[in-house]
Amino acid sequence: MSATVFGSLTYLSLTKTNMANDFWWANYNASREHVFIARMYNRETVLRPEANSIALDDHIFVDDTNYSSVLATAVGVSMPSLCVSQIKLADATKLEAVVRGLRHMDACMAPAVYLEAVLRNVQWATLQSCWGRSLEIAIAAPLRSSSDGSAWWTSLESTVTSELDEVAVWHTHNISTFDTDWQNYKSIGIIDTYNIQNAFGFSYPMTLKHTNGTFQLNAQTSMKMYWAFASDLWAVTDPSTFIFGKSLVRQMGQFAFANVSMESVVLQNGTVAQVESGAFATFRDTIGPFGSVDVKHVAVPPSVVRFVLHVKDTMTRLRTKSLSLSAEYSAMYDPSEFCYIPASWFESGQVHGAGGKIMSVIALNMVVPSVNTTHEGMALCPNVCQALMLDRPLSFLKNSSYFGDNEVWFSTIAALAATAQADVRNVAVEVFQYGTWCLAQREVISLQGDRGTINLLTTNSPDVDSLVKPLEVPVNVASYIRYACLYMTSAIICVAFLSTLYLLANRGYVEGLNMLELNRVAGVVWVGHTLLFVRGLAAISLLSTQVLTLTPVGYHLLFDIALVVGTIAIGSFGRFETLIGVCVRSIFISYAYERLRHPHLGAQGQTSYFLSASAKYVFEPKHWTEDKVQGHIMHSSLDKPHPECQALVDELRLCHAEHPYTKFVGSCNDIKAALNECFAKENAFRRKANMDKARAFNKEWKEFKEQKQAAAAAASA
């Protein structure tokens, strides 16, 4: 009985934490566990975008952030600000994604790389609402001057193809990618989520990053290079431009750029200032005229990613093993950027200028040579920076107590670095930082003009932080199931309490084994099969759910969980199915066993509408049935004389004295059963004696009456 109550209370305690959310994730907190996962996912998808299943118990996924609940400011979800650009570079150029995107996006903002490809897939009603007049002037009207052009234009509006068929059409025209130019006049929004799967197999999305696309026309600089197709459409309808009312079809006589350059249009519009002298003139002479410069993304070479991952993962593992190494590593200087000054500039003895933003009016920083700075390292980072950024890291790496065999350590890194350096030189980026490019904090862009090409590293872009959304954590289903379990467990506890009172009232004269069946009988009678089924599923789900806890390791935090293609399987649906299968198979095996054991089993006792089926077949009725009648058999008073049963009476009294507590759970029941049997024989003997005595009395009374009647008859005669 105590075990029943204890088990019920323990179950309620477990459900309080495990059923706090629909994930069944114990102690899950949106400002701690979710933030850790989101930060890890945002960080690792930049470095490992193609990773399938990874084990997060690996120390490479530790996080330096302090997730203490006593912090004044909650930890936010951070994401690299340039991760959208990397996603576009990796995935958004695939034709399947492009076709799907064109058909669902706002047609007014559709990117035009291949005009026909765009017009075949955008929503024409929306497109006409914003660019209808411009398209008519620039493209439709000139095309209608020929039958072929008119037929082609008409066919665009009526094109209906599936996504796969559309991709096949693009392939027939030798189009394999859809690369848009780099730009900064608008930011691309992204909504990225990961799923948490519970033991029932249901997945719930949680936000990794959510940014809105916005225009930033006042701060943009990319339109100096090329001002986009939308600007062309605007210009042909604006009387203040050189190309007002002109055609954008090259073969037509009214072609907008037949006698007008693109640079003159952007100069007239004010997009670019005068380029007669200064930085813009230098750019124009070196790269090409403004308005006709393509700006392309440059992907990170895979060898660079491998190098950064090797260094990062190795250092992270070592930091979790040595607190002193971790402390020294964390204390090293880590600048977000620094100015590069080639050694030859110092050696030449001349004054040079270091540039700023290539797309803005460049402000020069004067560099004055020093007679004492001829070392390449000093040229790269003079004075204090030399000690902080070069000497101290080198001393750290040469510490044999941290890295053991330095030769193996440096040879591995050197081999990876050499390959990465060669690939970077092929990209022709003169100065760059491996880590920030790989971590989407910087980009490399290629400016390709009519006269030349230059590949540049952009300025550092800090991570973007966003607050968590606690309302994303679902709780409705778990709350319903927990309250159902609370009712059922409370009912069983009440039945157990009443049974205990009954046991005490009867001085332990109960069938002890029946107490083990209390849950099975009371559950069906007091709760019902439906709620019991829900409680059973909840219990199996708890057994199928992993307990994951965010724990400190040195100065870091890590998780013991597994991430599978964006889904965290906190509960195993496979294990849930296995446990259900075990339960079902156990039922059938038990049924088959009983059928084979008792092939001709008859009815058990009398049928009673006041006794549940579970009590009839589960409880042990052997000691509680007499003449096929079940009930509570009370023995006679032990203080009365029982000559035939006195030995058993004494034995029962001795058992009660030796077992003052366990007698209440049936430790003396066997003696009681024997005593009841003895009393039954005694009662049977007494009943027989009384019956014989009654029969003798009746016989004597009958004879007496007959004699009296005979005497009366004789007297009357």
XYZ file of N, CA, C and O in Angstrom, residues 255-362:
432
model
N 16.500 52.355 -78.827
C 17.201 51.733 -77.699
C 17.784 52.815 -76.796
O 18.438 53.758 -77.264
N 17.539 52.691 -75.508
C 17.878 53.741 -74.550
C 19.365 54.062 -74.524
O 19.756 55.225 -74.343
N 20.212 53.065 -74.719
C 21.644 53.280 -74.559
C 22.385 53.234 -75.896
O 23.570 52.908 -75.952
N 21.659 53.584 -76.950
C 22.313 53.638 -78.264
C 23.343 54.759 -78.306
O 24.448 54.591 -78.839
N 23.004 55.916 -77.746
C 23.915 57.067 -77.752
C 24.131 57.638 -76.355
O 24.690 58.729 -76.215
N 23.657 56.931 -75.343
C 23.782 57.390 -73.959
C 24.440 56.279 -73.146
O 24.056 55.111 -73.258
N 25.427 56.641 -72.348
C 26.084 55.634 -71.505
C 25.347 55.508 -70.181
O 24.660 56.427 -69.730
N 25.532 54.356 -69.561
C 24.929 54.126 -68.253
C 25.516 55.082 -67.222
O 24.815 55.559 -66.323
N 26.800 55.403 -67.362
C 27.435 56.310 -66.406
C 26.823 57.699 -66.473
O 26.614 58.351 -65.443
N 26.494 58.154 -67.675
C 25.895 59.485 -67.791
C 24.521 59.530 -67.132
O 24.122 60.552 -66.575
N 23.798 58.408 -67.173
C 22.475 58.362 -66.544
C 22.598 58.449 -65.028
O 21.870 59.204 -64.373
N 23.529 57.684 -64.427
C 23.665 57.716 -62.970
C 24.285 59.030 -62.508
O 24.033 59.483 -61.389
N 25.102 59.664 -63.365
C 25.627 60.989 -63.025
C 24.510 62.023 -63.049
O 24.409 62.884 -62.173
N 23.660 61.961 -64.074
C 22.551 62.903 -64.169
C 21.595 62.751 -62.991
O 21.093 63.732 -62.445
N 21.368 61.506 -62.591
C 20.445 61.225 -61.485
C 21.033 61.588 -60.126
O 20.306 61.728 -59.151
N 22.342 61.760 -60.041
C 22.982 62.074 -58.772
C 23.397 60.851 -57.975
O 23.873 60.978 -56.844
N 23.216 59.665 -58.563
C 23.641 58.453 -57.862
C 25.147 58.453 -57.659
O 25.655 57.985 -56.635
N 25.882 58.984 -58.629
C 27.336 59.105 -58.543
C 27.700 60.573 -58.711
O 27.133 61.272 -59.566
N 28.650 61.029 -57.873
C 29.125 62.405 -58.001
C 30.060 62.506 -59.208
O 30.320 61.523 -59.903
N 30.586 63.682 -59.465
C 31.495 63.879 -60.590
C 32.739 63.009 -60.442
O 33.255 62.821 -59.343
N 33.199 62.448 -61.558
C 34.318 61.508 -61.527
C 35.532 62.058 -62.271
O 36.374 61.303 -62.745
N 35.626 63.368 -62.361
C 36.733 63.958 -63.107
C 38.054 63.812 -62.367
O 39.120 63.749 -62.980
N 38.007 63.779 -61.027
C 39.241 63.672 -60.251
C 38.935 62.975 -58.932
O 37.778 62.724 -58.601
N 40.001 62.665 -58.182
C 39.825 62.057 -56.872
C 39.663 60.553 -56.938
O 40.016 59.890 -57.922
N 39.102 60.007 -55.862
C 39.003 58.559 -55.710
C 38.118 57.934 -56.777
O 38.437 56.869 -57.326
N 36.983 58.585 -57.107
C 36.087 58.021 -58.113
C 36.754 57.979 -59.483
O 36.545 57.048 -60.264
N 37.557 58.978 -59.774
C 38.265 58.991 -61.057
C 39.272 57.846 -61.118
O 39.422 57.185 -62.160
N 39.965 57.606 -60.000
C 40.915 56.490 -59.949
C 40.198 55.161 -60.146
O 40.662 54.288 -60.889
N 39.059 55.017 -59.490
C 38.283 53.785 -59.648
C 37.822 53.621 -61.095
O 37.903 52.536 -61.673
N 37.346 54.716 -61.696
C 36.845 54.652 -63.071
C 37.952 54.254 -64.037
O 37.746 53.447 -64.950
N 39.145 54.801 -63.836
C 40.252 54.496 -64.741
C 40.773 53.077 -64.543
O 41.288 52.458 -65.485
N 40.644 52.551 -63.327
C 41.204 51.231 -63.020
C 40.210 50.107 -63.282
O 40.557 49.078 -63.878
N 38.972 50.280 -62.849
C 37.970 49.217 -62.943
C 37.059 49.411 -64.146
O 36.810 48.481 -64.916
N 36.546 50.623 -64.330
C 35.648 50.873 -65.447
C 34.616 51.915 -65.084
O 34.516 52.357 -63.932
N 33.816 52.355 -66.048
C 32.820 53.397 -65.797
C 31.748 52.932 -64.815
O 31.382 51.757 -64.776
N 31.253 53.872 -64.034
C 30.197 53.569 -63.067
C 28.900 53.232 -63.800
O 28.646 53.689 -64.909
N 28.090 52.422 -63.138
C 26.831 51.991 -63.731
C 26.955 50.727 -64.551
O 25.943 50.124 -64.907
N 28.189 50.314 -64.855
C 28.405 49.119 -65.676
C 29.375 48.153 -65.009
O 30.095 47.419 -65.679
N 29.414 48.176 -63.695
C 30.311 47.305 -62.938
C 29.479 46.222 -62.257
O 28.549 46.520 -61.507
N 29.794 44.972 -62.546
C 29.128 43.853 -61.874
C 29.804 43.596 -60.533
O 31.040 43.570 -60.445
N 28.984 43.397 -59.503
C 29.505 43.112 -58.163
C 29.027 41.715 -57.776
O 27.831 41.489 -57.593
N 29.954 40.778 -57.672
C 29.618 39.381 -57.431
C 30.098 38.932 -56.051
O 31.115 39.394 -55.545
N 29.334 38.010 -55.467
C 29.794 37.357 -54.247
C 30.925 36.396 -54.582
O 30.926 35.769 -55.644
N 31.860 36.253 -53.665
C 32.925 35.262 -53.794
C 32.774 34.272 -52.647
O 32.785 34.661 -51.472
N 32.591 33.007 -52.986
C 32.382 31.986 -51.961
C 33.676 31.690 -51.218
O 34.777 31.821 -51.765
N 33.532 31.288 -49.963
C 34.695 30.906 -49.160
C 35.249 29.591 -49.699
O 34.508 28.612 -49.841
N 36.536 29.514 -50.013
C 37.109 28.244 -50.481
C 36.953 27.154 -49.427
O 37.139 27.406 -48.232
N 36.600 25.936 -49.821
C 36.432 24.843 -48.843
C 37.672 24.597 -47.994
O 37.564 24.228 -46.823
N 38.855 24.807 -48.567
C 40.081 24.581 -47.798
C 40.199 25.565 -46.640
O 40.727 25.221 -45.573
N 39.703 26.778 -46.831
C 39.731 27.766 -45.753
C 38.793 27.336 -44.624
O 39.121 27.446 -43.440
N 37.618 26.826 -44.993
C 36.671 26.354 -43.985
C 37.270 25.188 -43.199
O 37.148 25.121 -41.975
N 37.927 24.269 -43.906
C 38.542 23.123 -43.216
C 39.618 23.585 -42.243
O 39.734 23.056 -41.132
N 40.413 24.567 -42.654
C 41.463 25.083 -41.776
C 40.862 25.720 -40.525
O 41.289 25.437 -39.396
N 39.864 26.574 -40.708
C 39.243 27.249 -39.566
C 38.571 26.237 -38.644
O 38.677 26.321 -37.415
N 37.872 25.253 -39.218
C 37.204 24.243 -38.397
C 38.210 23.428 -37.591
O 37.976 23.115 -36.419
N 39.328 23.068 -38.215
C 40.326 22.270 -37.505
C 40.877 23.044 -36.310
O 40.968 22.503 -35.195
N 41.249 24.289 -36.532
C 41.801 25.095 -35.439
C 40.748 25.316 -34.359
O 41.010 25.149 -33.159
N 39.543 25.678 -34.776
C 38.472 25.956 -33.815
C 38.119 24.716 -32.998
O 38.042 24.770 -31.764
N 37.895 23.581 -33.668
C 37.487 22.369 -32.958
C 38.583 21.862 -32.035
O 38.314 21.439 -30.902
N 39.823 21.904 -32.503
C 40.929 21.425 -31.672
C 41.091 22.290 -30.432
O 41.237 21.783 -29.309
N 41.055 23.603 -30.616
C 41.208 24.499 -29.474
C 40.049 24.349 -28.494
O 40.243 24.385 -27.272
N 38.848 24.152 -29.004
C 37.693 24.022 -28.115
C 37.790 22.764 -27.268
O 37.500 22.779 -26.067
N 38.203 21.657 -27.880
C 38.367 20.419 -27.110
C 39.444 20.577 -26.041
O 39.286 20.122 -24.904
N 40.551 21.223 -26.410
C 41.633 21.404 -25.442
C 41.203 22.314 -24.296
O 41.591 22.107 -23.144
N 40.387 23.303 -24.581
C 39.951 24.232 -23.539
C 39.067 23.543 -22.505
O 39.066 23.917 -21.333
N 38.297 22.552 -22.934
C 37.447 21.840 -21.980
C 38.250 20.907 -21.085
O 37.756 20.480 -20.038
N 39.471 20.580 -21.491
C 40.305 19.672 -20.703
C 41.248 20.404 -19.759
O 41.746 19.811 -18.802
N 41.530 21.673 -20.031
C 42.487 22.418 -19.214
C 41.938 23.803 -18.915
O 41.746 24.616 -19.826
N 41.691 24.075 -17.642
C 41.178 25.389 -17.257
C 42.234 26.470 -17.441
O 41.915 27.605 -17.800
N 43.497 26.134 -17.193
C 44.557 27.131 -17.356
C 44.721 27.502 -18.827
O 44.904 28.674 -19.170
N 44.656 26.504 -19.720
C 44.725 26.791 -21.154
C 43.553 27.671 -21.573
O 43.721 28.637 -22.326
N 42.366 27.345 -21.081
C 41.183 28.116 -21.449
C 41.288 29.553 -20.969
O 40.920 30.487 -21.681
N 41.800 29.735 -19.746
C 41.922 31.085 -19.202
C 42.918 31.913 -20.011
O 42.668 33.085 -20.319
N 44.052 31.311 -20.375
C 45.051 32.050 -21.151
C 44.538 32.346 -22.556
O 44.765 33.427 -23.097
N 43.835 31.388 -23.140
C 43.284 31.595 -24.482
C 42.255 32.731 -24.476
O 42.247 33.582 -25.367
N 41.393 32.753 -23.469
C 40.352 33.786 -23.395
C 40.942 35.165 -23.161
O 40.341 36.176 -23.548
N 42.115 35.216 -22.521
C 42.721 36.508 -22.195
C 43.478 37.120 -23.367
O 43.882 38.285 -23.298
N 43.668 36.363 -24.453
C 44.421 36.895 -25.587
C 43.621 37.961 -26.322
O 42.395 37.915 -26.381
N 44.335 38.893 -26.922
C 43.733 40.025 -27.618
C 43.096 39.555 -28.924
O 43.711 38.839 -29.709
N 41.853 39.966 -29.151
C 41.127 39.543 -30.354
C 40.476 40.761 -30.996
O 39.311 41.060 -30.752
N 41.216 41.498 -31.830
C 40.643 42.701 -32.451
C 39.673 42.332 -33.561
O 39.831 41.325 -34.242
N 38.656 43.144 -33.720
C 37.707 42.900 -34.807
C 38.303 43.279 -36.154
O 37.933 42.726 -37.186
N 39.243 44.230 -36.168
C 39.898 44.617 -37.408
C 41.175 45.377 -37.079
O 41.357 45.876 -35.969
N 42.077 45.442 -38.040
C 43.299 46.222 -37.875
C 43.769 46.663 -39.254
O 43.377 46.099 -40.275
N 44.587 47.686 -39.279
C 45.068 48.241 -40.548
C 46.330 47.510 -40.994
O 47.247 47.299 -40.199
N 46.353 47.145 -42.251
C 47.512 46.453 -42.809
C 48.407 47.472 -43.505
O 47.943 48.257 -44.337
N 49.680 47.452 -43.142
C 50.651 48.359 -43.755
C 51.798 47.519 -44.298
O 52.568 46.950 -43.518
N 51.920 47.351 -45.588
C 53.008 46.531 -46.142
C 54.375 47.054 -45.728
O 54.594 48.269 -45.621
N 55.301 46.135 -45.521
C 56.646 46.525 -45.086
C 57.344 47.394 -46.121
O 58.132 48.285 -45.779
N 57.050 47.142 -47.396
C 57.729 47.909 -48.454
C 57.411 49.392 -48.378
O 58.198 50.235 -48.805
N 56.231 49.737 -47.815
C 55.879 51.150 -47.693
C 56.822 51.855 -46.723
O 57.186 53.008 -46.926
N 57.171 51.147 -45.657
C 58.090 51.741 -44.693
C 59.503 51.826 -45.271
O 60.228 52.788 -45.052
N 59.872 50.781 -46.013
C 61.235 50.724 -46.530
C 61.478 51.754 -47.632
O 62.600 52.184 -47.862
N 60.409 52.166 -48.328
C 60.586 53.100 -49.443
C 60.920 54.509 -48.974
O 61.458 55.309 -49.740
N 60.568 54.828 -47.727
C 60.843 56.161 -47.213
C 59.893 57.219 -47.716
O 60.129 58.414 -47.531
N 58.794 56.837 -48.359
C 57.837 57.796 -48.890
C 56.549 57.775 -48.077
O 56.254 56.818 -47.367
N 55.785 58.837 -48.208
C 54.490 58.934 -47.548
C 53.434 58.302 -48.447
O 53.379 58.584 -49.639
N 52.601 57.425 -47.878
C 51.570 56.738 -48.652
C 50.199 56.983 -48.018
O 50.093 57.421 -46.873
N 49.168 56.688 -48.772
C 47.808 56.835 -48.269
C 47.114 55.491 -48.185
O 47.175 54.695 -49.117
N 46.459 55.220 -47.080
C 45.682 53.991 -46.900
C 44.215 54.319 -47.119
O 43.684 55.251 -46.523
N 43.563 53.565 -47.980
C 42.209 53.895 -48.384
C 41.147 53.492 -47.394
O 41.402 52.817 -46.404
N 39.905 53.902 -47.698
C 38.753 53.557 -46.875
C 37.769 52.746 -47.686
O 38.134 51.752 -48.290
N 36.496 53.176 -47.772
C 35.467 52.434 -48.494
C 35.557 52.744 -49.984
O 35.519 53.893 -50.394
N 35.627 51.701 -50.775
C 35.834 51.890 -52.203
C 34.588 52.453 -52.883
O 34.665 53.050 -53.950
N 33.417 52.290 -52.287
C 32.190 52.775 -52.909
C 31.774 54.143 -52.382
O 30.711 54.636 -52.704
N 32.601 54.732 -51.524
C 32.323 56.064 -51.012
C 33.491 56.969 -51.372
O 34.511 56.524 -51.904
N 33.333 58.240 -51.065
C 34.455 59.157 -51.259
C 35.549 58.745 -50.294
O 35.368 58.770 -49.081
N 36.696 58.336 -50.814
C 37.722 57.700 -49.994
C 38.513 58.752 -49.232
O 39.092 59.666 -49.808
